[in-house]
Every structure is written in C-alpha cells, then in structure tokens.
XYZ file of C-alpha atoms in Angstrom:
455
model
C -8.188 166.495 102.190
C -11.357 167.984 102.026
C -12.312 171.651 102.662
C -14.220 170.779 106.033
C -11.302 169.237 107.085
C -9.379 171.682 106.109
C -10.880 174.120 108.005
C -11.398 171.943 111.074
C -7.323 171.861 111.122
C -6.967 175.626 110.861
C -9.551 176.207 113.479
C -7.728 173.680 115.979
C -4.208 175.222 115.132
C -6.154 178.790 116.271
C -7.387 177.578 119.391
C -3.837 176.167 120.149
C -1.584 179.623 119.423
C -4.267 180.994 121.546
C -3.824 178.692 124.648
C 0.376 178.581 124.001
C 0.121 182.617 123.734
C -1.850 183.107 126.974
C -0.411 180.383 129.137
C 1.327 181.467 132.391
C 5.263 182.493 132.094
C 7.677 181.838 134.657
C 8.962 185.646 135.850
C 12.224 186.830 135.926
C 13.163 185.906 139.225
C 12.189 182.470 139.197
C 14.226 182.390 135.914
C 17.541 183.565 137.799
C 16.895 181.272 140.358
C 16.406 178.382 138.842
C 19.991 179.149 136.244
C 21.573 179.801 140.097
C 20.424 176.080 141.359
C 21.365 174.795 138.548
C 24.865 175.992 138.437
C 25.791 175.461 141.911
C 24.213 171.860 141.944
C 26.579 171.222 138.842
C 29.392 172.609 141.208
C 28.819 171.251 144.375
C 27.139 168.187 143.879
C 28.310 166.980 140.041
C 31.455 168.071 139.378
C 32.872 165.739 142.509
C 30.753 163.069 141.508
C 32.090 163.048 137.872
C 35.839 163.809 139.394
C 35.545 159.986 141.686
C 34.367 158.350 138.773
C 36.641 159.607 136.518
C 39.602 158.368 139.297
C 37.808 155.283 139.656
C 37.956 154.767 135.783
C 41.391 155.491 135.851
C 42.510 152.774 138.332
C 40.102 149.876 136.568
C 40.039 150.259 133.292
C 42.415 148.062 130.945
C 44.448 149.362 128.452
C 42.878 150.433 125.345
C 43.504 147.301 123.458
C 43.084 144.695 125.945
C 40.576 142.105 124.848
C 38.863 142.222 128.083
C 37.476 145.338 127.745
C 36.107 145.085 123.888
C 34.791 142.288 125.139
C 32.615 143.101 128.357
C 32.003 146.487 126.686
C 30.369 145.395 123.642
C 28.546 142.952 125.818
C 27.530 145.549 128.301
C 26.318 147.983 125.419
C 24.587 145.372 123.676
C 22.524 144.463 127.217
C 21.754 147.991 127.701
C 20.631 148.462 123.848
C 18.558 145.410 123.752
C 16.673 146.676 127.276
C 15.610 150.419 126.454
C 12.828 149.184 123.933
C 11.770 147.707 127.329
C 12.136 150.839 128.957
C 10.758 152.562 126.459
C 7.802 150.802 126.785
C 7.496 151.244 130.347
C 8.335 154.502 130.966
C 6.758 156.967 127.758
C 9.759 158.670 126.146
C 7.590 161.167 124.915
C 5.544 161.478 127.762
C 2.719 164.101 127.574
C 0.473 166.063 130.722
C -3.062 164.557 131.408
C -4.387 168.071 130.392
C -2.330 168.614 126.875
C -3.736 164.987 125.754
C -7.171 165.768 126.423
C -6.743 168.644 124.698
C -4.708 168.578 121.696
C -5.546 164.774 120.531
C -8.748 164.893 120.576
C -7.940 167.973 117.829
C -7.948 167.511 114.034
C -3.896 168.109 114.272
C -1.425 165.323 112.761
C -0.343 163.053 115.985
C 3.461 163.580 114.394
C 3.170 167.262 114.688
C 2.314 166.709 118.824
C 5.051 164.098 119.533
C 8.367 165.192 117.188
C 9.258 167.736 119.450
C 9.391 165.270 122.101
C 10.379 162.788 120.373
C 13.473 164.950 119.177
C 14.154 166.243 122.536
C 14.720 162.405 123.763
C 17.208 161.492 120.873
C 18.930 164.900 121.530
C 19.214 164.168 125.425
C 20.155 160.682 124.430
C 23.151 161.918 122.254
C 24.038 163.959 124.675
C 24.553 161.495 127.124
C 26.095 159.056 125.769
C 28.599 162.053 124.925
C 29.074 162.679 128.291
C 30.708 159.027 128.695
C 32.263 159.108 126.086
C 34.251 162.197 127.411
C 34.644 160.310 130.818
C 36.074 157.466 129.518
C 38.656 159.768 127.709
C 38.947 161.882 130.807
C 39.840 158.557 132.506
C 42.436 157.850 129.664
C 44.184 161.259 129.888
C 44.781 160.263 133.805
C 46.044 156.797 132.956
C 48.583 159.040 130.357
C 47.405 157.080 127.552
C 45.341 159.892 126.371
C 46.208 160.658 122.224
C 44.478 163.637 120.274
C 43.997 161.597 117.663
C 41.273 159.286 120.085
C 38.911 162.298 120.932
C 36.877 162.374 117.419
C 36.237 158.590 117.006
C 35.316 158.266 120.578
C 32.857 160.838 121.130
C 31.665 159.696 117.832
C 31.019 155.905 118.516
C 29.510 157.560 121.704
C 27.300 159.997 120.001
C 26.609 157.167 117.913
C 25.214 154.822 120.697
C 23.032 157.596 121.780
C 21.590 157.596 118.687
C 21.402 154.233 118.793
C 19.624 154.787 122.893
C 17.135 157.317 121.585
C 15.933 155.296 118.607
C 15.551 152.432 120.719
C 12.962 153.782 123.720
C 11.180 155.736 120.884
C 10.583 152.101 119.412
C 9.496 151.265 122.663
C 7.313 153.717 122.868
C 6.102 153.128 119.481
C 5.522 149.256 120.338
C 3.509 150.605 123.232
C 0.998 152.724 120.981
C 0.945 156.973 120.216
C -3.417 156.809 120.207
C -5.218 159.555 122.434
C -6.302 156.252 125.053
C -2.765 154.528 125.071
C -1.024 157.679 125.773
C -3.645 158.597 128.334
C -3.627 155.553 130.148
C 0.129 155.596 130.400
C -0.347 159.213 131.669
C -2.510 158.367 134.456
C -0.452 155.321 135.755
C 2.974 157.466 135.336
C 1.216 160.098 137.221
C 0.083 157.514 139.952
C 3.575 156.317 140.173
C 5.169 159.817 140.291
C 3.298 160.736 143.124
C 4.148 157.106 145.186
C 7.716 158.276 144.407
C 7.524 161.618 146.045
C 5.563 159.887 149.159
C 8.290 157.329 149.309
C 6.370 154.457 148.278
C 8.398 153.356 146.270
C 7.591 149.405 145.922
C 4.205 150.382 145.378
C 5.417 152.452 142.543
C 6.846 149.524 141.411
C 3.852 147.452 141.431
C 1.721 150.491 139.646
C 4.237 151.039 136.749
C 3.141 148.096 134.774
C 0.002 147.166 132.503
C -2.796 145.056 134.284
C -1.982 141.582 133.301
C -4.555 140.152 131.003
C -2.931 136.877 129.366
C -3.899 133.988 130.305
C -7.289 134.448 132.416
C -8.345 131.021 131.234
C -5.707 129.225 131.354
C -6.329 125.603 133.761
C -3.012 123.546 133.447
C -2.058 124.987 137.042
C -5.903 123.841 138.502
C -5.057 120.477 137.408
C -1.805 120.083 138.438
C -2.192 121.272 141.371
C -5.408 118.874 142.074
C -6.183 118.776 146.298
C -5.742 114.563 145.481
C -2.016 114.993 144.448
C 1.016 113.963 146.311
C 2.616 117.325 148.403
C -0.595 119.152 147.558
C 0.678 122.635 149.159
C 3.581 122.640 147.305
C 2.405 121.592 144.125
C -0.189 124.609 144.491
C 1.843 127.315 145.010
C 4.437 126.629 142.702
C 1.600 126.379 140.532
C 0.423 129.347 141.047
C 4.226 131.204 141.188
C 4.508 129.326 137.340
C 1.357 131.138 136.304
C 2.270 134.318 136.995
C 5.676 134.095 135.351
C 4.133 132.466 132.718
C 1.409 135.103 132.743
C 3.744 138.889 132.441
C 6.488 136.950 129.630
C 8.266 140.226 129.105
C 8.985 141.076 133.087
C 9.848 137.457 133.210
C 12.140 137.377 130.358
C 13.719 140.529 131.216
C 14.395 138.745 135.070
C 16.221 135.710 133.055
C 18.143 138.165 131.064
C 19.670 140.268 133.834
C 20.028 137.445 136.165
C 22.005 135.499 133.642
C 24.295 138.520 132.762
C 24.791 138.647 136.661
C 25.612 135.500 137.283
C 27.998 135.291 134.033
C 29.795 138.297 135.256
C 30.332 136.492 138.492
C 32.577 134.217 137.303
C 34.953 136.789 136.809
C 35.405 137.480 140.489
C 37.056 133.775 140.590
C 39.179 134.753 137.554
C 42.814 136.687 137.236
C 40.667 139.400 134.836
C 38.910 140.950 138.036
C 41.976 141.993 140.081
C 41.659 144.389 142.303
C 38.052 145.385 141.080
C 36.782 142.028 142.537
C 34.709 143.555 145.256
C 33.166 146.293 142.671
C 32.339 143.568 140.432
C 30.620 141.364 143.348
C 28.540 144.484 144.916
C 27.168 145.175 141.078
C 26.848 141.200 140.521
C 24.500 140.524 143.335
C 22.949 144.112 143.025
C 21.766 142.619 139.597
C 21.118 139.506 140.798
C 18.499 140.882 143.381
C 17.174 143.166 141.140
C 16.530 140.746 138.309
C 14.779 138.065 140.545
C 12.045 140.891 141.369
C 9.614 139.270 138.976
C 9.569 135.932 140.283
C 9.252 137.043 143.856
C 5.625 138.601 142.816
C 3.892 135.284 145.025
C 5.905 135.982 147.718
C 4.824 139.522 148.211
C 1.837 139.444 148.025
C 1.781 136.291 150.750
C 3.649 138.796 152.524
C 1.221 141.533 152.273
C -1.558 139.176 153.638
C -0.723 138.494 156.656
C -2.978 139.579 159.321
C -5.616 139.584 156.582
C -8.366 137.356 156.650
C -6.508 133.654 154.997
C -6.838 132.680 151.830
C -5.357 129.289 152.341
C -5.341 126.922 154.808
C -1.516 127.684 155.622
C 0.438 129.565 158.520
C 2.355 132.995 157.167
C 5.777 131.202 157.568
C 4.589 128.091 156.373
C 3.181 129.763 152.820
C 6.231 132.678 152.777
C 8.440 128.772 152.509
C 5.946 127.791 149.939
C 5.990 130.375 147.705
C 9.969 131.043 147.945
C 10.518 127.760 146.101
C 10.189 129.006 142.585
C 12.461 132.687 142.776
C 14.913 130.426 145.129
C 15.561 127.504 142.429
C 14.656 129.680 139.571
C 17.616 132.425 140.290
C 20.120 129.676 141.534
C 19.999 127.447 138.369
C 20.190 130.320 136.080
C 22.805 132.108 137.840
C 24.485 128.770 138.394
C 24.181 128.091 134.793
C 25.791 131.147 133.325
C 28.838 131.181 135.996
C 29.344 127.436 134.805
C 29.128 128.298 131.290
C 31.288 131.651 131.650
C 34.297 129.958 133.907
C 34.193 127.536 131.219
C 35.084 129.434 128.455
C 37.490 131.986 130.074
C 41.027 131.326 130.999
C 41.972 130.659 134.109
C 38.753 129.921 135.508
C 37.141 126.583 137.138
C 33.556 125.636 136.755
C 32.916 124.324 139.709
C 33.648 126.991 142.139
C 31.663 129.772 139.933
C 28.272 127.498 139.426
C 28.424 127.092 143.345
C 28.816 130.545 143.599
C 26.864 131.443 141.428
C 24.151 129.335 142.962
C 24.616 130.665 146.585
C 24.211 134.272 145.073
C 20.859 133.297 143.743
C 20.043 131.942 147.467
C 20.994 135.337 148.833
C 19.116 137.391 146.531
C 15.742 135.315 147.149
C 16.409 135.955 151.208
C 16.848 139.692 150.775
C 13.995 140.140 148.911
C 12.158 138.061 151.670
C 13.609 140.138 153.667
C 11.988 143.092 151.758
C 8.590 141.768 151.325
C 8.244 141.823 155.495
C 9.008 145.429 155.696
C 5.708 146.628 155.766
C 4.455 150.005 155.077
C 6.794 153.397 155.375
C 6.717 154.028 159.133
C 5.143 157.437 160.107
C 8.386 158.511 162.530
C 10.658 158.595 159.203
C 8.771 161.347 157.867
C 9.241 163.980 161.259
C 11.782 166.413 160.440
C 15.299 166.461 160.480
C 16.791 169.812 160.821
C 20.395 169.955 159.777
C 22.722 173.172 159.054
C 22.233 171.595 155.613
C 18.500 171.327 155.514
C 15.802 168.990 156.409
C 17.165 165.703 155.996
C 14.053 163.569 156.504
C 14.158 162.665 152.827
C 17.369 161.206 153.057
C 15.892 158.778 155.748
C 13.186 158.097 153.731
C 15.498 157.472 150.722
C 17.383 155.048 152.721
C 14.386 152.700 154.085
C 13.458 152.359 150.606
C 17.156 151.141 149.261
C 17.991 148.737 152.153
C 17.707 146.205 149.955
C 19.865 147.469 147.096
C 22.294 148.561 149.355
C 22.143 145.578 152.222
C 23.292 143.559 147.983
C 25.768 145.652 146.902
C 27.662 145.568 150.483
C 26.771 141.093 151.281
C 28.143 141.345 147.279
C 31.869 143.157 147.957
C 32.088 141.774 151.415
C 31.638 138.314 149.704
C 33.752 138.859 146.502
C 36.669 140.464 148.544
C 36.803 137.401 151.127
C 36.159 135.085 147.735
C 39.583 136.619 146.066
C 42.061 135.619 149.562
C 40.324 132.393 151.135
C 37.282 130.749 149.297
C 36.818 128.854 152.440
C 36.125 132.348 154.152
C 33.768 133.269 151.445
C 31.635 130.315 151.782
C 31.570 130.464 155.395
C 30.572 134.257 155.655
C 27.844 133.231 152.917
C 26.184 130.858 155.079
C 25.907 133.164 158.091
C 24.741 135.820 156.267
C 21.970 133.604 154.555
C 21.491 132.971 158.172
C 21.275 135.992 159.544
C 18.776 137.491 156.700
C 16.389 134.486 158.077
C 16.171 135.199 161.323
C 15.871 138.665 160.565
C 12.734 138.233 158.610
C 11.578 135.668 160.907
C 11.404 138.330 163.503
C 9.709 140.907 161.039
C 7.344 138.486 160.286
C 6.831 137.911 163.971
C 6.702 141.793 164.728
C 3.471 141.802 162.117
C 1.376 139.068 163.427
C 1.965 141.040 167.115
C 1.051 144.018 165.706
C-alpha cells in the first residue's frame, strides 16, 4: 500500500472516532426504561407464550426415537436451511442506515472492517436462537418425563450447531446479493420504503416493494406469438400468456412458490394417515397456511387485474371476466403441484391411499387461489380502522389494523383445521364443507368486486 493511501486510511479512521465519539447517547433514564420494558414484556407477554408451546410440544411430539420425527425434522430443517440464502438475499442480514453508507463506504476503510460486526452479531443471534429451541424441545421432553441429563449437551449442541448453520446461510445470501456502496444502498432505500409501509399497515404493498425490479426477459416474444389475436380462445391464451411470463420472468420467487407449495401439499397427506393423530387439525391449519402463502407468486396477474378496476381498461374484458382469466394459471398451477406431492407422499407412507390425498391435495390448491382472490379485492386500508381504540390496556387500533392485514393467513389456517378435523371422522363431511366454503369465498369476492365498481 502506498503512503497516500496510507494516509488517506488514517485520515478516514480520524474522521470516524470523531463522529462515533460525538454522536448522541441515550441518557440514563431512557436506559432504565427501556431494561424495565424489556423485562416485563419477557414476563408478561413471553414467558406464557413459551409455557403453551412448550405444553403443546409435550402433547405432539413422538418419542425420541420414533422414525417419524427424524424424519419430518430433518426434512423441516433442511427446507428452512435451503430458504435463508433466500432470505438472506431479500432481507440484508447486515443491514446498514442510509446515512452510515454514505458515509463510511465511500471512505478509504476495508468493507470487512464495516460489515464483521454485523455480520458477527447475525451468526451470534442466530446461535442463539436456534438454542432457544433447542431448550424448548428439551423443556417439552422433561414434561413428557422422558427428559435424561445425559440429552442436554448434544441437543443444545446440534441446535447451536444449526444456528451456525442459519447464520452462515443468510450471510451467503447476503453475499450473493452484493456488499458494494450501490448494492447495499439500494437495498437500504427499498428496506426503508418497506419499513415504513409496515408501520402504516400496508402491508401487501410492502410486499410488492421488498423485491428487485424485474429485468429478465424484456425481450422476450414467445408469449406475443402465442397468444396471436387469430388464435383459437384468444383471451385465454393471452392471459395465461402473460401469467407464464411473469413466472417465467422472477425464477427465484417462482421456484421458491413450487418449493413451499410442494412441501405443503406433501405434508398433507399426513392428515389422511395414522402418523397425524390427534395433531390433524394443527397440521391442516399450517398445510393450507403454506399452501396460500406459497401460491403468492403466481397470483402476481391477478392482483394487479384486481388493482385496475375502475381504472381506465387495458383490455377489452369486464373485471370479473379478466379476474376468471387470469386465475387460471395460480388455480391449476397450485392444484397439480399440491396434488402431485400428496400423491407421491401417500404413496410412499404406510397406511396411506393416493387417491384421497391427490384430491385433497388438489382442492387445497383450489382454496388457496380463492382466498387470495379474495385478498386481491380488498382494496386499500380503510381510514375508520385507524380512529382510536381506547382500552384499559391501551390504544388498540393497531391490533385492528394488524388483523385486516392477516385475514387471509388466518381465514387459511382456520378453512385448514376446520377441514383436516372433519377430514379425520367423515371424509364425506370434509369434501362437502370444502365445496361450500370454495363457495362461499366466491360470492364473497364477487360482492367486493361489486362494492368497487359502485364505489
């Protein structure tokens, strides 16, 4: 190095102890009350949170060598390994202020010196956490009575070990994703924009701003000519088109859609298998919860059909007639695959039938596409939701606010337990409450979609 640069360093380090030695402190007070919060949060809120779970563990978990459970847990931490890159990627493990990056990259300081804090701080909180379960799952075996000293070390090992494993894996992400002054920034700025959707409740326009502008395939023309005005079923042909183009078009949202809904709709041939017992209903709420949340991706068309309408028309089509068109894709799309996995699954587990899990597994997809049509005529946040709600307990208008955001989620996980507990007593039941509730989520956005053309 030479001596210009040298200097150039020693005179950026200066400038930095400078700014770090004059920054504003938090005083005293704020101190005390922020260790106060914190402690009776853990207390009030946390400790009967982790006390359920840990009773819930207790009455579901199998015994510590049943195959079942090395099975689905591997699998489970192998899904959640193989998405944090993903996450990583998305969400800036060692996320930095707009104001430090302007100031400290642009600086003749080493990059490593400015992120291995961070970076060290996410592997540490990652190690931590995966701790933490480790200790629940333990906690959970000392209630069962099965509880041995000689289990503590190797378990909160292997679970220190997978939060290693956790932390290494979003800093990859993050890597993948780029540590130079303009990546970071940009992912600064969006995180920033989506940060403050989140505290407005916005929350699916979060979701919209949290990815990377899409810039493959801008010239690509095999949907044009498919598609062709002179073809057969023109209006179909053009918006499934155009729904193939933009899977085609984000290949890692649309991958990670596959890859969830396919673990969903394995896991839902357990619910028609001995292995689920009593847990059926937990395992068809988080089944269908997946299921809607992995179909997100593909249901990009039908949003935004659904946020045009009053708007000027793009096409020559009526709103219900295009919201039809463009729910062909998600609709087969999430039926096949989760239809496919169920199939496959019952197949190879005992006890199971094929034929009952790929048509369940097929009407699951159907109900996850008509929730999130559902969800796409909600329209903006109403205005009323944000008056106040004074409780003894506080102003509760963020709870309301919380809630219109997760009707979806939640409207899943409930149409998922209602439909796995009837599924587990009379089939017959289950396939008759599944129709009327695919019926009932129609007509419900039918008359959404009518309340926005009225108003």
């Amino acid at each position: 190095m030479s001596h210009g640069a040298v200097a150039a360093e020693a005179r950026a380090r200066r400038r930095v102890r400078i700014l770090l030695r004059n920054r504003e402190r938090p005083a005293p007070g704020e101190v005390a009350y922020l260790g106060y919060l914190t402690i009776m949060v853990v207390i009030v809120v946390a400790a009967p949170i982790v006390r359920s779970g840990v009773l819930w563990l207790a009455t579901v978990l199998p015994t510590a060598g049943d195959p079942l459970l090395v099975r689905w847990g591997w699998g489970g931490a192998l899904l959640v390994l193989g998405l944090l890159p993903v996450v990583g990627w998305y969400t800036s493990p060692v996320r930095i202020p707009l104001p430090e990056i302007d100031l400290l990259f642009t600086t003749a300081l080493p990059r490593w010196r400015l992120v291995l804090g961070r970076a060290l701080r996410c592997v540490a909180f990652a190690v931590l956490l995966g701790t933490m379960v480790a200790g629940l799952m333990l906690s959970a075996r000392a209630v069962q009575g099965e509880f041995a000293p000689e289990m503590l070390a190797p378990t909160l090992g292997f679970g220190a070990a997978l939060g290693l494993c956790a932390g290494a894996l979003l800093l990859l992400g993050q890597l993948i994703r780029g540590t130079r002054w303009y990546a970071l920034r940009e992912q600064a700025e969006r995180l920033d924009a989506v940060s403050t959707l989140v505290a407005t409740g916005e929350f699916r326009s979060a979701a919209g701003r949290i990815g990377a502008p899409v810039k493959l395939g801008r010239t690509w023309s095999w949907a044009r000519r498919w598609a062709s005005p002179r073809s057969p079923a023109f209006a179909l042909r053009l918006m499934v088109s155009r729904d193939l183009l933009g899977i085609a078009r984000t290949p890692l949202r649309s991958a990670a859609a596959l890859l969830v809904t396919g673990i969903a709709g394995a896991a839902s041939s357990l619910v028609f298998s001995a292995a689920a017992g009593g847990a059926a209903p937990l395992v068809g709420a988080i089944v269908l919860l997946a299921v809607y949340s992995g179909v997100g991706p593909w249901c990009r068309g039908l949003r935004a059909a659904a946020e045009t309408i009053g708007a000027p028309a793009v096409f020559p089509f009526s709103a219900p007639r295009l919201l039809l068109l463009h729910l062909a894709v998600p609709t087969v799309l999430a039926s096949t695959v989760c239809a496919g996995s169920a199939a496959l699954t019952a197949f190879l587990l005992p006890g199971s039938t094929a034929g009952p899990a790929a048509f369940a597994g097929a009407l699951l997809g159907v109900i996850a596409t008509a929730l999130r049509l559902l969800g796409a005529l909600k329209g903006p946040l109403p205005q009323k939701l944000l008056a106040p709600v004074p409780t003894p307990a506080g102003d509760l208008a963020g709870a309301n606010v919380m809630l219109w955001n997760l009707d979806g989620p939640i409207l899943a996980a409930l149409i998922g337990a209602a439909l796995a507990a009837a599924a587990g007593s009379m089939p017959l039941l289950a396939l008759i409450l599944a129709t009327v509730v695919v019926a009932v989520l129609v007509l419900w956005s039918s008359r959404r979609l009518r309340g926005i053309e009225d108003g």
